[in-house]
Amino acid sequence: MASPAITQTVQPLEGLRLAASGPPELAGPAAAHLRLLGARTETGRTGPDADGAAHLALSGAGFSEQSATVTWAMDRASGITDEATVQAATGIMAVHGRRDGAPRGLAVDYAATATGVLAVQGLLAALVGQARGGPAARVGTSADRAGLLAVSQYLAAAGADEGEAAEISPGGPPFTSADGTLFELETLDPGAWAAFWRALAAPSDAIRAGWRPFQFRYATACAPFPDALHTTTRAHTWQRVREAAAGTGAEVCRLRTLAERAAEHDGAAPWELAPYGSGHRIPRVTPTAARPLAGLTVLEAGRRIQAPLAAHLLGLLGADVIRIEPPGGDPLRGMPPTCSGTSARWLALNRGKDAVEIDIKSADDRRRLLGMAAEADVFLHNWAPGKAAELGLDHQDLASVNPALVYAYTGGWGTNRIAGAPMGTDFMVQARTGVGEAARPLGEVPAPSLMTLLDVLGGLVGAEAVLAGLLTRERGGRGVRVDSSLLGASDVLLGPALRRARRGQEPRRPAGFRRPLPTADGWIAPADACGAAAAAYDLTSLPTGAALAQLRTHGLTATAVTADPADLHHDPRFAGSISRDEHGAPAVPDPWSLV
């Protein structure tokens, strides 16, 4: 088909009309993002659809109609019908509950939020494909696929050839001061860790024993460090704790409330797009419906989760992804547990990528990187703030060799949105923005989840932003700088809670919300609409299957809770969807279908 004409587009979806229908939990997040990207909402196509799915369609501006269907589950007979049952079935409850020793539901709509972002990604990618001469595609995604993607690293580790490098047992932050302040602690330096605790007179053996579980909490979603460390902080005021951190290089952050976050929230979009330069790249490969980014090259200089996941998603959509790794390769390739000698977690984010080793501290290697950027379509990184400019690798530098480049930065805090922000890591952003309060219902002590909620959602939002940048480039003929952040991901996740707070309503969910119910041999999770009624039954003497059957006889919907991600591989609710890669590592299904 002919490509839509190049126009002076400011927003990627400018001039397109959006029609949306279906359950608001599924349609709402995606529709909100599409409107932020410039789509104009049509009237007359709202409300529930008979099939229970959400339907989104974009049309106009020279594009063929582009549609997406969003469901709760790949298999509608699976018993997965809403947020609670998605969290239960996909292992989200199991991973989130590790610090507490039992499955626990997230009181935020994490799976539905991620699903909305995935739906937007699919639509944007298909429009990029159309703009490059490809066909329209029918996009499909589901919340259970989003849930599996969210736990993919934990699933990969559970199916590895060896065990975890650190113990998986209950325990973890937040800490509490003598005056009752809940706070998070962050440092990537064992020396700063030890100095902080010595400044508070913690026992030496507890300091030594605590570092390993603290260091590995990002991987294991728990941190069973000695109780003596909690006892230590309860003996000191918050002011003294802050002084100890300031003098040792560690960082601490008080857990903010949702009311505090709502009061300061600036209403900014979760990404920023800024066109620059000029230039339009002629497609070298005509994309297909299934691979709308075929022929595009992404250079990824990413660390840990956020940027690597964003690039991984772009690769699944057809782009050629080249990782920029330090001399000797990415040290996380060997992080246990491994499959055939390669880190299972690393494979979950990086399988299928090519890699080149570049020393960014070397002038010669930086020139080599500029040469690669001259031939690329996207440059994506999550270096520390200011590092790119210091190296001469900011967007102005790369635009000088490629004015059609989409330059993407996935950071922690965005562009000067939070004054005096702490280190921009997942758990610190959770603490600073109120996620710790939102993740747990009333009656429970606020605590950031030790599942990497924002790193994963930040990676999804980062990929969404890159796709918006690519569509802006294809429509406007200009390079684009794209910024996204963990802060933006937090804002997306907390949107409903912050709106409740601004209206003066209780922002947290009611006590007992999404609490799994114990059975004789496991746990079940009622659908949200059935939670209160199901909790009235004592199911502790019944096997899980019988407990589910009893609830069904009373017209109540529930599903079994996956207690260990290792069980997902053989779970009939996901029959045939979880495979193993060439290394033997478990691999989750692509989050969309495009046909």
Coordinates of C-alpha atoms in Angstrom, one line a residue:
M1 CA 0.0 0.0 0.0
A2 CA 1.1 3.6 -0.4
S3 CA 2.5 5.2 2.7
P4 CA 0.6 8.2 4.3
A5 CA 2.1 11.5 3.2
I6 CA 4.7 13.2 5.4
T7 CA 3.1 16.1 7.3
Q8 CA 4.3 18.6 9.9
T9 CA 3.1 16.4 12.8
V10 CA 3.5 17.6 16.4
Q11 CA 1.8 14.6 18.0
P12 CA 2.1 11.1 16.6
L13 CA -1.6 10.5 16.4
E14 CA -2.6 14.0 15.3
G15 CA -5.5 13.8 12.8
L16 CA -6.5 10.3 13.8
R17 CA -9.9 9.4 15.3
L18 CA -10.2 6.9 18.2
A19 CA -13.2 4.6 18.8
A20 CA -13.1 2.7 22.0
S21 CA -15.5 0.3 23.7
G22 CA -15.5 -2.5 26.2
P23 CA -14.8 -2.9 29.9
P24 CA -13.3 0.4 31.3
E25 CA -10.5 -1.6 33.1
L26 CA -9.2 -2.8 29.8
A27 CA -10.2 0.0 27.4
G28 CA -9.6 3.0 29.7
P29 CA -5.8 2.9 30.1
A30 CA -5.1 2.5 26.4
A31 CA -7.6 5.1 25.4
A32 CA -6.2 7.6 27.8
H33 CA -2.7 7.2 26.3
L34 CA -3.9 7.3 22.7
R35 CA -5.6 10.6 23.5
L36 CA -2.4 12.0 25.1
L37 CA -0.7 11.1 21.9
G38 CA -3.1 13.2 19.9
A39 CA -6.0 10.9 18.9
R40 CA -9.5 12.5 18.9
T41 CA -12.2 10.4 20.5
E42 CA -15.3 9.6 18.5
T43 CA -18.6 9.6 20.2
G44 CA -21.2 6.8 20.1
R45 CA -19.0 3.8 20.6
T46 CA -18.7 3.5 24.4
G47 CA -19.9 1.0 27.0
P48 CA -19.5 -2.7 27.4
D49 CA -19.3 -5.1 24.4
A50 CA -21.1 -8.4 24.3
D51 CA -17.8 -10.4 24.1
G52 CA -16.4 -8.9 27.2
A53 CA -13.3 -7.6 25.3
A54 CA -12.2 -4.0 24.8
H55 CA -12.0 -2.8 21.2
L56 CA -9.9 0.1 20.0
A57 CA -9.7 1.5 16.5
L58 CA -7.7 4.4 14.9
S59 CA -8.6 5.8 11.6
G60 CA -8.0 8.9 9.4
A61 CA -5.0 10.9 8.3
G62 CA -4.4 8.7 5.3
F63 CA -4.1 5.4 7.3
S64 CA -6.2 2.4 6.9
E65 CA -8.2 1.6 10.0
Q66 CA -6.0 0.1 12.7
S67 CA -7.7 -2.0 15.3
A68 CA -6.9 -3.7 18.5
T69 CA -8.7 -6.2 20.7
V70 CA -7.9 -6.5 24.4
T71 CA -9.1 -9.4 26.6
W72 CA -8.4 -10.6 30.1
A73 CA -7.1 -14.0 28.9
M74 CA -5.7 -15.7 25.8
D75 CA -8.1 -18.6 26.6
R76 CA -11.5 -17.5 27.7
A77 CA -12.2 -20.9 29.3
S78 CA -9.2 -20.4 31.7
G79 CA -11.2 -18.8 34.5
I80 CA -9.1 -15.6 34.3
T81 CA -11.7 -12.9 34.2
D82 CA -10.3 -9.7 35.9
E83 CA -7.3 -8.1 37.6
A84 CA -7.4 -10.3 40.7
T85 CA -7.5 -13.6 38.8
V86 CA -4.8 -12.4 36.3
Q87 CA -2.5 -11.6 39.2
A88 CA -3.3 -15.0 40.8
A89 CA -2.8 -17.1 37.7
T90 CA 0.3 -15.5 36.3
G91 CA 2.4 -15.5 39.4
I92 CA 2.2 -11.8 40.3
M93 CA 0.7 -12.6 43.7
A94 CA 3.4 -15.2 44.4
V95 CA 6.3 -12.9 43.6
H96 CA 4.8 -9.8 45.3
G97 CA 4.1 -11.9 48.4
R98 CA 7.6 -13.3 48.8
R99 CA 8.6 -10.7 51.4
D100 CA 5.5 -11.7 53.4
G101 CA 5.9 -15.5 53.0
A102 CA 2.6 -16.0 51.2
P103 CA 0.9 -14.9 48.0
R104 CA -0.5 -11.4 48.2
G105 CA -2.5 -9.4 45.7
L106 CA -1.4 -6.0 44.6
A107 CA -4.0 -3.4 45.4
V108 CA -3.3 -1.5 42.2
D109 CA -4.4 -2.7 38.8
Y110 CA -0.9 -3.6 37.6
A111 CA -1.8 -6.1 34.9
A112 CA -4.6 -4.0 33.4
T113 CA -2.3 -1.0 33.3
A114 CA 0.5 -3.0 31.6
T115 CA -2.1 -4.4 29.2
G116 CA -3.2 -0.9 28.2
V117 CA 0.4 0.1 27.4
L118 CA 0.9 -3.1 25.4
A119 CA -2.3 -2.3 23.4
V120 CA -1.0 1.1 22.5
Q121 CA 2.4 -0.3 21.6
G122 CA 0.7 -2.7 19.1
L123 CA -1.3 0.1 17.6
L124 CA 1.6 2.5 17.3
A125 CA 3.8 -0.3 15.8
A126 CA 1.2 -1.2 13.2
L127 CA 0.9 2.5 12.2
V128 CA 4.7 2.8 11.9
G129 CA 4.5 -0.3 9.6
Q130 CA 1.8 1.4 7.5
A131 CA 3.8 4.6 7.3
R132 CA 6.7 2.6 6.0
G133 CA 4.6 0.9 3.3
G134 CA 3.3 -2.1 5.1
P135 CA -0.2 -3.4 5.6
A136 CA -2.6 -2.7 8.4
A137 CA -2.6 -5.3 11.2
R138 CA -5.2 -6.6 13.6
V139 CA -3.6 -6.3 17.1
G140 CA -4.5 -8.5 19.9
T141 CA -3.3 -8.6 23.5
S142 CA -4.5 -9.8 26.9
A143 CA -3.9 -9.2 30.5
D144 CA -2.6 -12.7 31.2
R145 CA 0.1 -12.2 28.6
A146 CA 1.0 -8.9 30.3
G147 CA 1.2 -10.7 33.6
L148 CA 3.5 -13.4 32.3
L149 CA 5.7 -10.7 30.8
A150 CA 5.9 -8.9 34.2
V151 CA 7.1 -12.1 35.9
S152 CA 9.2 -13.4 33.0
Q153 CA 12.5 -12.9 34.9
Y154 CA 11.3 -14.7 37.9
L155 CA 9.9 -17.5 35.7
A156 CA 13.2 -17.8 33.9
A157 CA 15.1 -18.0 37.2
A158 CA 12.8 -20.6 38.6
G159 CA 13.3 -22.8 35.5
A160 CA 17.1 -22.4 35.4
D161 CA 19.7 -25.2 35.7
E162 CA 20.8 -24.1 39.2
G163 CA 19.3 -22.4 42.3
E164 CA 19.2 -18.8 43.2
A165 CA 22.4 -17.0 44.4
A166 CA 20.5 -15.7 47.5
E167 CA 17.9 -17.2 49.8
I168 CA 14.2 -16.7 49.0
S169 CA 12.6 -16.2 52.4
P170 CA 10.3 -13.6 53.9
G171 CA 11.7 -10.2 54.9
G172 CA 12.7 -6.9 53.5
P173 CA 12.2 -3.1 53.8
P174 CA 10.8 -0.7 54.6
F175 CA 12.6 0.3 57.8
T176 CA 11.0 2.3 60.7
S177 CA 12.7 5.0 62.7
A178 CA 12.2 5.6 66.4
D179 CA 9.6 8.4 65.6
G180 CA 7.6 6.1 63.3
T181 CA 8.9 7.2 59.9
L182 CA 8.8 4.4 57.3
F183 CA 11.7 4.6 54.9
E184 CA 13.5 2.9 52.1
L185 CA 17.3 2.6 51.9
E186 CA 19.3 2.4 48.7
T187 CA 22.9 1.9 47.8
L188 CA 24.7 0.0 45.2
D189 CA 28.0 0.1 47.1
P190 CA 28.8 -2.5 49.8
G191 CA 31.1 0.1 51.4
A192 CA 28.4 2.6 51.8
W193 CA 26.0 -0.1 53.1
A194 CA 28.5 -1.0 55.8
A195 CA 29.3 2.6 56.7
F196 CA 25.6 3.5 57.0
W197 CA 24.9 0.7 59.5
R198 CA 28.1 1.3 61.4
A199 CA 27.1 5.0 61.8
L200 CA 23.9 3.7 63.5
A201 CA 25.8 1.2 65.7
A202 CA 24.3 -1.9 64.1
P203 CA 25.9 -5.3 65.0
S204 CA 28.8 -6.2 62.7
D205 CA 27.5 -9.7 62.0
A206 CA 24.1 -8.3 61.0
I207 CA 25.8 -5.8 58.7
R208 CA 27.8 -8.5 57.0
A209 CA 24.8 -10.9 56.8
G210 CA 22.4 -8.3 55.5
W211 CA 24.3 -7.1 52.4
R212 CA 23.8 -10.2 50.2
P213 CA 20.0 -10.4 50.6
F214 CA 19.8 -6.6 50.2
Q215 CA 21.9 -6.6 47.0
F216 CA 19.8 -9.5 45.5
R217 CA 16.4 -8.2 46.4
Y218 CA 15.9 -6.8 42.9
A219 CA 16.3 -10.4 41.6
T220 CA 14.5 -12.4 44.3
A221 CA 11.7 -10.0 45.4
C222 CA 12.6 -10.6 49.0
A223 CA 15.4 -9.5 51.4
P224 CA 15.6 -11.8 54.5
F225 CA 18.2 -9.7 56.3
P226 CA 18.7 -9.9 60.1
D227 CA 16.0 -8.5 62.4
A228 CA 18.9 -6.7 64.2
L229 CA 18.9 -4.1 61.3
H230 CA 15.2 -3.3 61.9
T231 CA 15.9 -3.1 65.6
T232 CA 18.8 -0.7 64.9
T233 CA 16.7 1.8 62.9
R234 CA 13.9 1.7 65.5
A235 CA 16.4 3.0 68.0
H236 CA 17.2 6.2 66.0
T237 CA 15.1 9.2 65.0
W238 CA 14.5 9.9 61.3
Q239 CA 16.8 12.9 61.6
R240 CA 19.6 10.7 62.8
V241 CA 19.0 8.2 60.1
R242 CA 19.2 10.9 57.5
E243 CA 22.4 12.2 58.9
A244 CA 23.9 8.7 58.8
A245 CA 22.9 8.3 55.2
A246 CA 24.3 11.8 54.2
G247 CA 27.6 11.1 55.8
T248 CA 28.2 7.6 54.3
G249 CA 27.0 7.8 50.7
A250 CA 23.8 5.8 51.2
E251 CA 20.4 7.2 50.4
V252 CA 17.2 7.0 52.4
C253 CA 13.7 8.1 51.3
R254 CA 10.6 8.5 53.5
L255 CA 7.5 6.7 52.2
R256 CA 5.2 9.4 50.9
T257 CA 1.4 9.1 51.0
L258 CA -0.9 9.2 48.0
A259 CA -2.3 12.4 49.3
E260 CA 1.2 14.0 49.3
R261 CA 1.8 12.7 45.7
A262 CA -1.6 14.0 44.5
A263 CA -0.9 17.4 45.9
E264 CA 2.4 17.8 44.0
H265 CA 1.4 16.0 40.9
D266 CA 1.9 18.2 37.8
G267 CA -0.3 16.1 35.4
A268 CA 2.5 15.6 33.0
A269 CA 2.3 12.8 30.4
P270 CA 4.5 9.7 31.1
W271 CA 6.8 10.6 28.2
E272 CA 8.1 13.7 26.4
L273 CA 8.6 13.9 22.6
A274 CA 10.7 16.7 21.1
P275 CA 11.2 16.7 17.3
Y276 CA 14.6 18.1 16.2
G277 CA 16.6 18.3 13.0
S278 CA 15.3 17.0 9.7
G279 CA 15.7 14.0 7.6
H280 CA 13.6 11.0 6.5
R281 CA 15.0 7.5 6.1
I282 CA 13.9 5.4 3.1
P283 CA 12.6 2.0 4.3
R284 CA 15.2 -0.7 3.4
V285 CA 12.7 -3.5 4.1
T286 CA 9.0 -3.5 3.6
P287 CA 7.4 -4.5 6.9
T288 CA 4.8 -7.1 7.3
A289 CA 1.7 -7.1 9.6
A290 CA 3.5 -9.4 12.1
R291 CA 6.8 -7.5 12.0
P292 CA 6.0 -3.8 11.5
L293 CA 9.5 -2.7 12.7
A294 CA 11.3 -5.0 10.3
G295 CA 14.3 -3.2 8.7
L296 CA 14.7 -0.8 11.6
T297 CA 17.9 -0.9 13.8
V298 CA 17.9 -0.1 17.5
L299 CA 21.1 0.6 19.4
E300 CA 20.5 -0.2 23.1
A301 CA 23.0 1.0 25.8
G302 CA 20.9 -0.4 28.6
R303 CA 21.5 -1.7 32.1
R304 CA 19.5 -3.9 34.3
I305 CA 15.7 -4.0 33.4
Q306 CA 14.1 -0.8 32.1
A307 CA 16.0 -0.1 28.9
P308 CA 16.8 -3.7 28.0
L309 CA 13.1 -4.6 28.3
A310 CA 12.1 -1.7 26.1
A311 CA 14.5 -2.8 23.5
H312 CA 13.4 -6.4 23.9
L313 CA 9.8 -5.4 23.0
L314 CA 11.0 -3.5 20.0
G315 CA 12.8 -6.6 18.9
L316 CA 9.7 -8.7 19.2
L317 CA 8.0 -6.2 16.9
G318 CA 10.7 -6.9 14.2
A319 CA 13.5 -4.4 14.9
D320 CA 17.1 -5.5 14.8
V321 CA 18.5 -4.8 18.3
I322 CA 22.2 -4.3 18.9
R323 CA 23.3 -4.1 22.5
I324 CA 26.2 -1.8 23.4
E325 CA 28.2 -3.6 26.0
P326 CA 31.4 -2.8 27.9
P327 CA 34.7 -4.5 27.1
G328 CA 34.4 -8.1 28.2
G329 CA 30.6 -8.0 27.7
D330 CA 27.7 -7.4 30.0
P331 CA 28.7 -8.8 33.5
L332 CA 25.0 -9.6 34.1
R333 CA 25.2 -12.3 31.4
G334 CA 26.7 -14.6 34.0
M335 CA 24.5 -13.7 37.0
P336 CA 23.1 -16.9 38.5
P337 CA 20.9 -18.8 38.1
T338 CA 22.0 -19.8 34.6
C339 CA 20.8 -21.9 31.7
S340 CA 23.6 -23.4 29.7
G341 CA 26.0 -20.9 31.2
T342 CA 24.0 -17.8 30.6
S343 CA 21.9 -15.9 33.2
A344 CA 18.3 -16.9 32.9
R345 CA 17.1 -13.5 34.0
W346 CA 19.4 -11.8 31.4
L347 CA 17.9 -14.1 28.7
A348 CA 14.4 -13.0 29.6
L349 CA 15.3 -9.5 28.6
N350 CA 18.0 -9.9 26.0
R351 CA 17.5 -13.1 24.0
G352 CA 17.7 -12.5 20.2
K353 CA 19.8 -9.4 20.4
D354 CA 23.2 -8.8 18.8
A355 CA 25.9 -7.2 20.8
V356 CA 29.1 -5.1 20.3
E357 CA 31.6 -4.2 22.9
I358 CA 32.4 -0.5 23.1
D359 CA 34.4 1.3 25.8
I360 CA 32.4 4.6 26.1
K361 CA 35.3 6.1 28.0
S362 CA 37.5 5.7 24.9
A363 CA 37.4 8.6 22.3
D364 CA 38.0 6.1 19.5
D365 CA 35.2 3.8 20.7
R366 CA 32.8 6.8 21.0
R367 CA 33.6 7.7 17.4
R368 CA 32.8 4.2 16.5
L369 CA 29.5 4.4 18.3
L370 CA 28.7 7.6 16.5
G371 CA 29.3 5.8 13.2
M372 CA 26.9 3.1 14.2
A373 CA 24.3 5.7 15.2
A374 CA 24.6 7.3 11.8
E375 CA 23.1 4.1 10.3
A376 CA 20.5 3.4 13.1
D377 CA 16.9 4.3 13.6
V378 CA 16.8 4.4 17.4
F379 CA 19.4 5.0 20.1
L380 CA 18.1 3.9 23.5
H381 CA 19.9 4.2 26.9
N382 CA 19.4 4.5 30.6
W383 CA 22.7 5.9 31.7
A384 CA 22.9 8.0 34.8
P385 CA 21.6 11.6 34.5
G386 CA 24.1 13.8 32.7
K387 CA 26.3 10.9 31.6
A388 CA 25.4 11.1 27.9
A389 CA 26.2 14.8 27.7
E390 CA 29.5 14.2 29.6
L391 CA 30.5 11.6 27.0
G392 CA 29.4 13.7 24.0
L393 CA 26.7 11.2 23.2
D394 CA 23.5 13.3 23.9
H395 CA 20.9 13.8 21.3
Q396 CA 22.5 16.9 19.8
D397 CA 25.7 14.9 19.3
L398 CA 24.0 12.0 17.6
A399 CA 21.8 14.2 15.6
S400 CA 24.9 15.7 14.0
V401 CA 25.5 12.4 12.3
N402 CA 21.9 11.2 11.9
P403 CA 19.2 13.9 12.0
A404 CA 16.5 11.3 11.5
L405 CA 17.4 9.4 14.7
V406 CA 14.9 8.6 17.4
Y407 CA 17.0 9.3 20.6
A408 CA 15.4 7.7 23.6
Y409 CA 16.3 8.1 27.3
T410 CA 14.6 5.9 29.9
G411 CA 15.6 7.4 33.3
G412 CA 14.4 7.5 36.9
W413 CA 12.9 10.9 37.5
G414 CA 12.2 12.5 34.2
T415 CA 13.1 16.2 33.5
N416 CA 13.3 18.1 36.8
R417 CA 9.8 17.1 37.9
I418 CA 10.7 16.2 41.5
A419 CA 13.0 18.6 43.5
G420 CA 15.7 16.9 45.5
A421 CA 14.7 13.4 44.3
P422 CA 16.7 10.4 45.6
M423 CA 18.5 7.8 43.5
G424 CA 16.2 6.9 40.6
T425 CA 15.9 3.1 41.3
D426 CA 12.6 1.2 41.4
F427 CA 12.1 0.9 45.1
M428 CA 13.1 4.5 45.8
V429 CA 10.7 5.8 43.2
Q430 CA 8.0 3.5 44.7
A431 CA 8.7 5.0 48.1
R432 CA 8.8 8.6 46.9
T433 CA 5.6 8.5 44.8
G434 CA 3.2 6.7 47.1
V435 CA 3.3 3.3 45.4
G436 CA 4.2 1.7 48.7
E437 CA 0.8 2.9 50.1
A438 CA -1.2 2.1 47.0
A439 CA 0.1 -1.4 46.7
R440 CA -1.5 -2.5 50.0
P441 CA -5.1 -2.0 51.1
L442 CA -6.2 -0.2 54.2
G443 CA -5.2 -1.8 57.5
E444 CA -1.8 -2.9 56.2
V445 CA 1.5 -1.0 56.7
P446 CA 2.6 0.7 53.5
A447 CA 5.5 -1.0 51.8
P448 CA 7.0 -0.8 48.3
S449 CA 6.6 -4.1 46.5
L450 CA 9.9 -6.0 46.1
M451 CA 8.7 -7.1 42.7
T452 CA 10.2 -4.7 40.3
L453 CA 6.9 -3.1 39.4
L454 CA 8.3 0.2 38.0
D455 CA 11.3 -1.2 36.2
V456 CA 9.0 -3.5 34.2
L457 CA 6.3 -0.9 33.7
G458 CA 9.0 1.7 32.9
G459 CA 10.3 -0.6 30.2
L460 CA 6.9 -0.9 28.7
V461 CA 6.3 2.9 28.8
G462 CA 9.8 3.3 27.3
A463 CA 9.0 1.1 24.4
E464 CA 5.7 2.9 23.9
A465 CA 7.5 6.2 23.9
V466 CA 10.0 5.0 21.3
L467 CA 7.2 3.8 19.0
A468 CA 5.5 7.2 19.4
G469 CA 8.8 8.8 18.4
L470 CA 9.1 6.5 15.4
L471 CA 5.6 7.3 14.2
T472 CA 6.3 11.1 14.7
R473 CA 9.4 10.7 12.6
E474 CA 7.7 8.8 9.8
R475 CA 4.8 11.3 9.7
G476 CA 6.9 14.5 10.2
G477 CA 10.2 13.6 8.5
R478 CA 12.2 14.7 11.6
G479 CA 14.3 13.1 14.2
V480 CA 12.8 12.9 17.7
R481 CA 14.1 13.0 21.3
V482 CA 12.0 10.8 23.5
D483 CA 12.2 10.8 27.3
S484 CA 10.4 8.4 29.7
S485 CA 11.0 7.5 33.3
L486 CA 10.2 5.4 36.3
L487 CA 8.3 8.4 37.6
G488 CA 6.1 8.4 34.5
A489 CA 5.5 4.7 35.0
S490 CA 4.5 5.4 38.6
D491 CA 2.1 8.1 37.5
V492 CA 0.5 5.7 35.0
L493 CA 0.1 3.0 37.7
L494 CA -1.3 5.4 40.3
G495 CA -3.6 7.3 38.1
P496 CA -6.9 6.0 39.6
A497 CA -5.6 6.3 43.2
L498 CA -4.4 9.9 42.6
R499 CA -7.7 10.9 41.1
R500 CA -9.5 9.5 44.2
A501 CA -7.1 11.5 46.4
R502 CA -7.7 14.7 44.5
R503 CA -11.5 14.3 44.9
G504 CA -11.0 14.0 48.7
Q505 CA -11.9 10.2 48.7
E506 CA -9.9 7.5 50.4
P507 CA -7.2 6.7 47.8
R508 CA -6.4 3.2 49.1
R509 CA -8.5 0.0 48.5
P510 CA -10.6 -1.3 51.4
A511 CA -9.2 -3.7 54.0
G512 CA -8.8 -7.2 52.8
F513 CA -8.9 -6.2 49.1
R514 CA -7.5 -9.0 46.8
R515 CA -6.4 -11.1 49.7
P516 CA -6.1 -14.8 48.6
L517 CA -8.0 -17.4 50.5
P518 CA -6.2 -20.4 51.9
T519 CA -7.2 -24.0 51.0
A520 CA -6.0 -27.3 52.3
D521 CA -3.3 -27.4 49.7
G522 CA -2.8 -23.9 48.4
W523 CA -4.6 -20.7 47.8
I524 CA -7.4 -19.3 45.6
A525 CA -8.2 -15.8 44.5
P526 CA -11.7 -14.6 44.1
A527 CA -12.5 -12.2 41.3
D528 CA -12.7 -8.6 42.7
A529 CA -16.5 -8.5 42.5
C530 CA -16.7 -11.8 44.5
G531 CA -14.1 -11.1 47.1
A532 CA -16.3 -10.2 50.1
A533 CA -18.8 -13.1 49.4
A534 CA -16.1 -15.7 48.9
A535 CA -14.3 -14.6 52.1
A536 CA -17.4 -15.7 54.1
Y537 CA -16.6 -19.4 53.3
D538 CA -14.1 -21.5 55.3
L539 CA -12.2 -23.3 52.6
T540 CA -9.2 -24.4 54.6
S541 CA -10.2 -28.0 54.8
L542 CA -10.9 -28.4 51.1
P543 CA -8.4 -29.1 48.3
T544 CA -8.1 -26.2 45.9
G545 CA -10.2 -27.9 43.2
A546 CA -13.0 -28.6 45.6
A547 CA -12.9 -25.1 47.0
L548 CA -13.2 -23.6 43.5
A549 CA -16.1 -25.9 42.8
Q550 CA -17.9 -24.9 46.0
L551 CA -17.6 -21.2 45.1
R552 CA -18.9 -21.9 41.6
T553 CA -22.0 -23.6 43.0
H554 CA -22.7 -20.3 44.8
G555 CA -22.2 -18.3 41.6
L556 CA -18.8 -17.0 42.6
T557 CA -15.7 -16.7 40.3
A558 CA -12.2 -17.5 41.5
T559 CA -9.0 -19.2 40.3
A560 CA -6.1 -21.0 41.8
V561 CA -3.2 -18.9 42.9
T562 CA 0.2 -19.9 41.3
A563 CA 2.4 -20.3 44.4
D564 CA 5.7 -20.6 42.5
P565 CA 6.6 -19.3 39.0
A566 CA 8.1 -22.6 38.3
D567 CA 4.6 -24.1 38.1
L568 CA 3.6 -21.8 35.2
H569 CA 5.4 -24.0 32.7
H570 CA 2.8 -26.8 33.2
D571 CA -0.2 -24.7 34.1
P572 CA -3.2 -25.8 32.0
R573 CA -4.4 -22.1 32.0
F574 CA -1.4 -21.4 29.8
A575 CA -1.2 -24.6 27.9
G576 CA 1.4 -24.4 25.1
S577 CA 2.1 -20.8 25.6
I578 CA 5.3 -21.0 27.7
S579 CA 8.3 -22.5 25.8
R580 CA 12.0 -22.8 26.3
D581 CA 14.6 -21.0 24.3
E582 CA 17.8 -22.4 22.8
H583 CA 19.6 -22.2 26.2
G584 CA 16.8 -24.1 27.9
A585 CA 15.4 -21.0 29.7
P586 CA 11.6 -20.6 30.0
A587 CA 10.3 -18.0 27.6
V588 CA 6.9 -16.3 27.9
P589 CA 4.7 -15.7 24.8
D590 CA 4.9 -12.5 22.8
P591 CA 2.6 -10.0 24.4
W592 CA 0.6 -9.3 21.2
S593 CA -0.6 -11.0 18.1
L594 CA -0.4 -9.0 14.9
V595 CA -2.0 -10.4 11.8

